[in-house]
Tab-separated table of C-alpha atoms in Angstrom:
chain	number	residue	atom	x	y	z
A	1	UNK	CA	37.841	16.302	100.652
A	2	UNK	CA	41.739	16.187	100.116
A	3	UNK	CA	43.171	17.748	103.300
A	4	UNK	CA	47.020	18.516	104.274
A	5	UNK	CA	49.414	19.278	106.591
A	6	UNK	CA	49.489	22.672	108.221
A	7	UNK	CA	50.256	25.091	111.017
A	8	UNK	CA	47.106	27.155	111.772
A	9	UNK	CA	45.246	29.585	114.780
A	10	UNK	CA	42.822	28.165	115.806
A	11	UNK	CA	42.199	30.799	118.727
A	12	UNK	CA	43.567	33.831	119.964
A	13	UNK	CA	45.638	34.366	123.299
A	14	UNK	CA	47.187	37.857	124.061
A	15	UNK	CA	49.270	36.784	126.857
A	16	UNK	CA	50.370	33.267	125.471
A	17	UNK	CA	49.691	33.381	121.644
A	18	UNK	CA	51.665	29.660	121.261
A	19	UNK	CA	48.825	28.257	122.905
A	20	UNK	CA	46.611	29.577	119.959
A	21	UNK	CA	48.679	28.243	117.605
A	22	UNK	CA	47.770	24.349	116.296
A	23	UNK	CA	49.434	21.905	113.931
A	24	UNK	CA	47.441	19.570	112.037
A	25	UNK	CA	45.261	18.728	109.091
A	26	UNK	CA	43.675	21.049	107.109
A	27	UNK	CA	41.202	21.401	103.663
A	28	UNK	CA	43.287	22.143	100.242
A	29	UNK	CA	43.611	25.514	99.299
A	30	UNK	CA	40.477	26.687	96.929
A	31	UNK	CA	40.421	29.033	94.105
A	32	UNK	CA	38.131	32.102	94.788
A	33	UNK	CA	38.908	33.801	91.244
A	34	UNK	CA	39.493	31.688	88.072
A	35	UNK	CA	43.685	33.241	87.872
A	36	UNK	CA	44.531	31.541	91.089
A	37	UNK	CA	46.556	28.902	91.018
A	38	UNK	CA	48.343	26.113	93.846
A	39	UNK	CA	52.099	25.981	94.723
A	40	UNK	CA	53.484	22.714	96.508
A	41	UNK	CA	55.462	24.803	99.217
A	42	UNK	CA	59.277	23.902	99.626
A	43	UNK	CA	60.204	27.172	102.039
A	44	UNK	CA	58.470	29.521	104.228
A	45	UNK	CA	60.104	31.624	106.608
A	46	UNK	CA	58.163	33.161	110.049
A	47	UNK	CA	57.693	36.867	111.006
A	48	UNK	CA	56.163	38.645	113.940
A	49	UNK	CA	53.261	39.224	111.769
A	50	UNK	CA	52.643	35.482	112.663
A	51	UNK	CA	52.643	35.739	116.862
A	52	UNK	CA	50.490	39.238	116.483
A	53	UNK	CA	47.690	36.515	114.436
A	54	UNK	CA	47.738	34.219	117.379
A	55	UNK	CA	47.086	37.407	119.288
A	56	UNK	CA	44.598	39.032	117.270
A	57	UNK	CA	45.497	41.580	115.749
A	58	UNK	CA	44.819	42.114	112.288
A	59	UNK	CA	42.785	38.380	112.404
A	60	UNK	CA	39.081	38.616	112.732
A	61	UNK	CA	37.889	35.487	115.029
A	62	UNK	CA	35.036	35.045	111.957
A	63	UNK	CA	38.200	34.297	110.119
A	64	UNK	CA	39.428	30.866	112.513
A	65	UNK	CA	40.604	28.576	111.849
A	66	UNK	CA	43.553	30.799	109.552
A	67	UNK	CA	46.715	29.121	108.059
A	68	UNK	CA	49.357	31.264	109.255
A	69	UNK	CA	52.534	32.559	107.191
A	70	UNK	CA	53.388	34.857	104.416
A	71	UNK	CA	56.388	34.164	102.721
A	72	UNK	CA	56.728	30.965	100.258
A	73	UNK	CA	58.954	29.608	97.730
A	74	UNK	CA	57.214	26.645	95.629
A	75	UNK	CA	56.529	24.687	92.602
A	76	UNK	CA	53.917	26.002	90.416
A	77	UNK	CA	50.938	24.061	88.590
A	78	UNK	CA	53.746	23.793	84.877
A	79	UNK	CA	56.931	22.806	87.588
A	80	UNK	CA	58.652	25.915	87.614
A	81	UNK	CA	60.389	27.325	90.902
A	82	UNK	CA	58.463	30.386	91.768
A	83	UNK	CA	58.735	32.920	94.970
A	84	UNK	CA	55.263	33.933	96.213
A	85	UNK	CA	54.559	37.310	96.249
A	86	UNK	CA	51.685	37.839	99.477
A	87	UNK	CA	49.792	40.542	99.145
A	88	UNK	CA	46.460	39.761	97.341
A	89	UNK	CA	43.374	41.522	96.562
A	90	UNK	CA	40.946	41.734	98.598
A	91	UNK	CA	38.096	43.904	98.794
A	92	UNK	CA	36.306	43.126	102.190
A	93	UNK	CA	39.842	44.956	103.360
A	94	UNK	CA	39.499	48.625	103.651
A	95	UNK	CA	43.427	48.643	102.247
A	96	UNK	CA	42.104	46.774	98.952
A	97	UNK	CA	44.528	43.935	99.394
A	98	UNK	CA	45.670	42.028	102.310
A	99	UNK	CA	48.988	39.979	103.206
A	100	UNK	CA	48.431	35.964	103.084
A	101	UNK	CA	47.032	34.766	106.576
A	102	UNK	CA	44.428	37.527	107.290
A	103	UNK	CA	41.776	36.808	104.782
A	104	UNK	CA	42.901	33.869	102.263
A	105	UNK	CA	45.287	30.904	103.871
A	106	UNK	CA	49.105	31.141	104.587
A	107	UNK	CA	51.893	29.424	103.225
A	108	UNK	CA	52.304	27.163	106.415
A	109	UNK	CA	51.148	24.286	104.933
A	110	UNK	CA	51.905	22.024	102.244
A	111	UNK	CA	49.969	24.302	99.626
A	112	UNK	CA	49.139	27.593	99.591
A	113	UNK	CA	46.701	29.607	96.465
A	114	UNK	CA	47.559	32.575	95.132
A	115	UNK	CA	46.789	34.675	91.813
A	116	UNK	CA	49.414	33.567	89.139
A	117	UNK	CA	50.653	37.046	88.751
A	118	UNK	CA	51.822	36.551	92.095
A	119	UNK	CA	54.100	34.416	91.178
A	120	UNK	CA	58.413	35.565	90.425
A	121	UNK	CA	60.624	33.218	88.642
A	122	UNK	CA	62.899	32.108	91.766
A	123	UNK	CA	66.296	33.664	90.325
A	124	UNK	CA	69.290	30.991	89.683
A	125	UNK	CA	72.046	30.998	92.265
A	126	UNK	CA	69.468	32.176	95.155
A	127	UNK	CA	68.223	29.292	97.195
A	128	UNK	CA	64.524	28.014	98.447
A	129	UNK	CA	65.969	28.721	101.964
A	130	UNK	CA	67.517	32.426	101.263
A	131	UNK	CA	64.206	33.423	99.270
A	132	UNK	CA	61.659	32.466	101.493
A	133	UNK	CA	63.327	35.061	103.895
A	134	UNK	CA	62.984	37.984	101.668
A	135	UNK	CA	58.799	38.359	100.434
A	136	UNK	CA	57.721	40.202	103.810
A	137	UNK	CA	60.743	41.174	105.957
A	138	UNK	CA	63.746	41.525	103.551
A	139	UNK	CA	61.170	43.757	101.045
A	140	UNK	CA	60.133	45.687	103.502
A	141	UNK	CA	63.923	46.532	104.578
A	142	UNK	CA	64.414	46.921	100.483
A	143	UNK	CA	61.611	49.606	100.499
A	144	UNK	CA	62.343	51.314	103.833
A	145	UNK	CA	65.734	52.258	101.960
A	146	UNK	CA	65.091	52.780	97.949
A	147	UNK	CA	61.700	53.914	97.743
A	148	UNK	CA	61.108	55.730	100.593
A	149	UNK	CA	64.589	56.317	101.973
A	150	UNK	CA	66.264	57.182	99.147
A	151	UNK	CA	69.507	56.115	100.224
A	152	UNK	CA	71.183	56.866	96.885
A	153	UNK	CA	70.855	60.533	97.829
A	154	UNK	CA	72.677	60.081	100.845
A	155	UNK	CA	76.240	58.342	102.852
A	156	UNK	CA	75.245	56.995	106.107
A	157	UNK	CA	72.055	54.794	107.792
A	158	UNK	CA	70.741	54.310	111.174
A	159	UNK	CA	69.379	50.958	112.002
A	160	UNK	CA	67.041	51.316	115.604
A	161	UNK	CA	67.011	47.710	117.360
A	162	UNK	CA	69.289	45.153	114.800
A	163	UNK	CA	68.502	41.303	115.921
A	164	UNK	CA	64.986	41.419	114.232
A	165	UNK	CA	64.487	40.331	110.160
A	166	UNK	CA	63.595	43.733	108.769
A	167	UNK	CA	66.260	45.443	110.404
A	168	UNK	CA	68.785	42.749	109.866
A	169	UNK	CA	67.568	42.896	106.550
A	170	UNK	CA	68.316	46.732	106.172
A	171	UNK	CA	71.722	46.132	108.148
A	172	UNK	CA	72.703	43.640	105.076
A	173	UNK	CA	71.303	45.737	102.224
A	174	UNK	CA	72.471	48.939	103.138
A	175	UNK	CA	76.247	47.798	103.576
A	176	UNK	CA	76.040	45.816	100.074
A	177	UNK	CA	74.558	49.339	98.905
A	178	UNK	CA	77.851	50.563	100.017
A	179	UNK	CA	76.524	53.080	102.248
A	180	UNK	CA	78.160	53.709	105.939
A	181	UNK	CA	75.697	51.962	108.374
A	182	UNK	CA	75.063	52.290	112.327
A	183	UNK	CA	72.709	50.201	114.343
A	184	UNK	CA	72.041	49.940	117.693
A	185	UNK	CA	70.907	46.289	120.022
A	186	UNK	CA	70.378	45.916	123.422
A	187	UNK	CA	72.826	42.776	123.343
A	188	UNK	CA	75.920	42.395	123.422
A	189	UNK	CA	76.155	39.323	121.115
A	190	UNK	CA	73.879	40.422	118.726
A	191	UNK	CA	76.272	43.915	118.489
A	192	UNK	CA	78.831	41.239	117.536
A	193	UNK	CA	77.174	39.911	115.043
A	194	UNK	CA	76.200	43.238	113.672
A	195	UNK	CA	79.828	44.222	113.196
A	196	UNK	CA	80.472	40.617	111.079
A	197	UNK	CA	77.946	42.364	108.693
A	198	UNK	CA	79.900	45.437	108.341
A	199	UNK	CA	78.110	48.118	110.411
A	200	UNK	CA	79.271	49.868	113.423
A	201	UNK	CA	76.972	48.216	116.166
A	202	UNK	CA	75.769	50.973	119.298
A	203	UNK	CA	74.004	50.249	122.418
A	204	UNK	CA	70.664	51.889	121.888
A	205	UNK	CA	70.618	55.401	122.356
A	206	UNK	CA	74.429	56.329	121.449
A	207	UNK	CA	75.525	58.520	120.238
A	208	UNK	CA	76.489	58.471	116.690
A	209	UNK	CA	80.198	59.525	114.998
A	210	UNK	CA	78.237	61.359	112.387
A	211	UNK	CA	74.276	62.109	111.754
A	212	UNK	CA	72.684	59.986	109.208
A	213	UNK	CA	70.474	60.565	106.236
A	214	UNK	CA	68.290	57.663	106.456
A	215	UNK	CA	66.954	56.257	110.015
A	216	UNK	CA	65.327	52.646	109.917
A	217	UNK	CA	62.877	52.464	112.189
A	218	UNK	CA	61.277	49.599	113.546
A	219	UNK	CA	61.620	49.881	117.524
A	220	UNK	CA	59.085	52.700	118.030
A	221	UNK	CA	59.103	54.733	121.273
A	222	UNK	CA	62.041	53.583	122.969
A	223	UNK	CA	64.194	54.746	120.245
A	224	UNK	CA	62.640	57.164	118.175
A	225	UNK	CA	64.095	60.489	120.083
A	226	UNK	CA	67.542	58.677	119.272
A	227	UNK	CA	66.818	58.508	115.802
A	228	UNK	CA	65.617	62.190	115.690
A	229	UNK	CA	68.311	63.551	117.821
A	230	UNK	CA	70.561	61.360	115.217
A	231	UNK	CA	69.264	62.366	111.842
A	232	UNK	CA	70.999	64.870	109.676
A	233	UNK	CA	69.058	68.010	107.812
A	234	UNK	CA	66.519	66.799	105.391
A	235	UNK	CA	66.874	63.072	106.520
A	236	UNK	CA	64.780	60.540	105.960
A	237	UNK	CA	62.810	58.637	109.197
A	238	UNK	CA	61.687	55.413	107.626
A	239	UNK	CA	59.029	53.405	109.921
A	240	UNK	CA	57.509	50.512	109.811
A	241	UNK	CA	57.023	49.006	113.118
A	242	UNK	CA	56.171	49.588	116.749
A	243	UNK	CA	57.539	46.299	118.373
A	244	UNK	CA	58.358	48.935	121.695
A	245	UNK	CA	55.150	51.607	122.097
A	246	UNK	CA	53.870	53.270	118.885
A	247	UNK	CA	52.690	56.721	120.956
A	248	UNK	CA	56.179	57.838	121.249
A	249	UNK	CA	56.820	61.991	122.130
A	250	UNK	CA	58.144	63.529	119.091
A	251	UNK	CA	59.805	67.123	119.036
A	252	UNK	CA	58.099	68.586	116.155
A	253	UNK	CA	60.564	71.752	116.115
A	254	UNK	CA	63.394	69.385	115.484
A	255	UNK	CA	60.886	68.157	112.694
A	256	UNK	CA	60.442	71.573	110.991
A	257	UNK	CA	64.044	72.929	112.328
A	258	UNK	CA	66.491	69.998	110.510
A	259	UNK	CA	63.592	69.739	107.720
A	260	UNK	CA	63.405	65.901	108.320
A	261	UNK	CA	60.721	63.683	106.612
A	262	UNK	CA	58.853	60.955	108.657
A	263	UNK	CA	57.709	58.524	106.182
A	264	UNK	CA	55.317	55.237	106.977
A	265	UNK	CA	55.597	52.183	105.128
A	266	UNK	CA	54.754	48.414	104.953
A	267	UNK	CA	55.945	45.733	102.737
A	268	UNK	CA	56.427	46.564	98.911
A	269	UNK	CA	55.478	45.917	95.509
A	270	UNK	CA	55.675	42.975	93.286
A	271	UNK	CA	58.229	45.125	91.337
A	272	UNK	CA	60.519	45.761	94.177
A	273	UNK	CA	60.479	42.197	94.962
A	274	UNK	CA	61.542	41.478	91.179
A	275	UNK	CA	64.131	43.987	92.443
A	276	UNK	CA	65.529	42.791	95.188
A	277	UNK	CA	65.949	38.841	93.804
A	278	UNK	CA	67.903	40.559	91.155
A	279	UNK	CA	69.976	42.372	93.971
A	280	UNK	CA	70.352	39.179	95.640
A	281	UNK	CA	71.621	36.816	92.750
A	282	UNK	CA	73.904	39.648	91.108
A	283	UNK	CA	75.276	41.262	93.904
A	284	UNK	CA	75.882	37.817	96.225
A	285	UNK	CA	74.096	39.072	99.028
A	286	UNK	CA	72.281	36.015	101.216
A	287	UNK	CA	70.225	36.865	104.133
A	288	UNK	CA	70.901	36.113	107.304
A	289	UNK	CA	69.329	33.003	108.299
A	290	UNK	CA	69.093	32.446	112.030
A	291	UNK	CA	67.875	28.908	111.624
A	292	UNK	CA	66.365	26.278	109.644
A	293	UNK	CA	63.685	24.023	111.228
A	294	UNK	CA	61.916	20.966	109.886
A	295	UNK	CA	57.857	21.195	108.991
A	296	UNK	CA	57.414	18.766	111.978
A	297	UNK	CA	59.309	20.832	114.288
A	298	UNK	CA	57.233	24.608	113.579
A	299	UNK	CA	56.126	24.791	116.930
A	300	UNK	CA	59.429	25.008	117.926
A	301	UNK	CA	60.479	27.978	115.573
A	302	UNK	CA	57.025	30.106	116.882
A	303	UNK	CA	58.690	29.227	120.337
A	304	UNK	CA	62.328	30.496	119.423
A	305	UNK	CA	60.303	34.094	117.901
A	306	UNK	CA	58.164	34.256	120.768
A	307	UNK	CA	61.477	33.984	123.287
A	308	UNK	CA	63.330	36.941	121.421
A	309	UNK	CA	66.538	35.001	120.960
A	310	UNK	CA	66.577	35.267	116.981
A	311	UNK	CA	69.107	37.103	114.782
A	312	UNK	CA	68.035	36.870	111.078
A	313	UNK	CA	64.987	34.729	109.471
A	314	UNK	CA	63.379	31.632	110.792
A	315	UNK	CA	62.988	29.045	107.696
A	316	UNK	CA	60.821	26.311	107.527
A	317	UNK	CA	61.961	23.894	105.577
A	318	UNK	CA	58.416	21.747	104.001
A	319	UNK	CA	60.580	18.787	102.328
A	320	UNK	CA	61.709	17.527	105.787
């Protein structure tokens, strides 16, 4: 049996997920359908989605040991430079599909399968390191404003809790969208950073020079009164995360009052990602890259996520 390199769970731990997490060998990836095929990794980038495995969540323990990761740019089976896209099918998943790491293995590793139509020509002039950010986070952040936001339709964004990759993410598209774009961090150096991208950075719960028609939303219950209290008639309250309480008090006769839409989402389509590349390359937008770390050094970048002091993406770099 051929094995490789990888970064995997190998338990779960609530309190202290990093001791779940294990780097070591690991079995090749196998084919479960004839139209899968193997990429030889060069990139992967981490999300929280990672840290919330090594808890539990969303990772049956039937499932251990699971390669962790989503995100992965790669050399496919005829050489060419491809961008994975990670949501497969899957029908033991209620949803129909799952994301790479919950039922089929991640791209932390020096391989990862996936079905060949999951596979996007990595654009010229866009980097392994910039792409790997932009499969999970940076599409979500591309969805949260097109699709469901429909941001042409309207001037001016709210970002809730900047610092993060989705919202940095939405930060960074929304300006290079030319739209007028607030968002709010607890820290001070972080706001700083913020304003370098071009958005008026606010201390959470602000209030705003003008109300917005799109709200990002990503915090959860520590910010979402801001964001309706902030939101202009008929805006748009995108959400797709919870990171602070997901039972937050809503005032539902602001709701029906300013006519505002509350709208759920999670990652996007393989279309939207051939979207967003081609945003990237034309437009020269790069995402923000908080740091790139060495395979041999990944416990290290799960340790920087865990600690909260990350602006941007996390990039693994698999060459090194």
């Amino acid at each position: 049996m051929r094995i490789m390199r990888a970064a995997f769970a190998s338990s779960f731990d609530a309190d202290n997920p990093l001791s779940a997490l294990t780097v070591g060998e690991r079995p090749e990836p196998t084919h479960p359908e004839d139209d899968w095929v193997t990429v030889q990794v060069r990139a992967s980038s981490l999300n929280h989605h990672d840290l919330w495995s090594l808890r539990g969540v969303g990772l049956g323990e039937h499932r251990l040991p699971m390669i962790l990761g989503c995100d992965a740019v790669g050399t496919d089976p005829d050489g060419n430079e491809v961008v994975v896209y990670p949501l497969v099918p899957d029908p033991g998943d209620p949803r129909g599909i799952s994301i790479l790491s919950e039922s089929f293995p991640g791209t932390f590793a020096e391989r990862v399968a996936v079905p060949r139509v999951n596979l996007l020509p990595l654009p010229g002039g866009v980097s392994a390191t910039d792409a790997a950010c932009l499969p999970t986070a940076w599409l979500t952040a591309w969805r949260m404003l097109t699709t469901k936001g429909r941001v042409s339709e309207g001037e001016a964004v709210l970002v809730q809790g900047a610092g993060g990759g989705v919202a940095t993410a939405a930060v960074a598209l929304a300006v290079a969208l030319g739209k007028r774009v607030y968002a709010t961090s607890r820290d001070a150096g972080k706001r700083e950073r913020i304003t370098e991208l071009g958005a008026t950075a606010l201390a959470p719960g602000a209030r705003l020079p003008e109300r917005v028609d799109v709200v990002i939303e990503t915090v959860g219950e520590a910010t979402f009164d801001h964001s309706l209290k902030s939101a202009a008639p008929m805006a748009r309250i995108v959400v797709s995360g919870a990171t602070a309480g997901h039972e937050p008090k809503v005032n539902l006769r602001r709701i029906f009052a300013m006519q505002l839409e509350i709208l759920g989402t999670s990652m996007g389509t393989p279309g939207e990602l051939t979207e967003l590349l081609a945003f990237c390359a034309e437009q020269g937008v790069r995402p923000i890259v908080d740091s790139v770390v060495p395979f041999s050094r990944i416990g290290d970048a799960f340790a920087r996520m865990h600690a909260g002091d990350v602006f941007g993406k996390i990039v693994i770099d698999h060459t090194a």
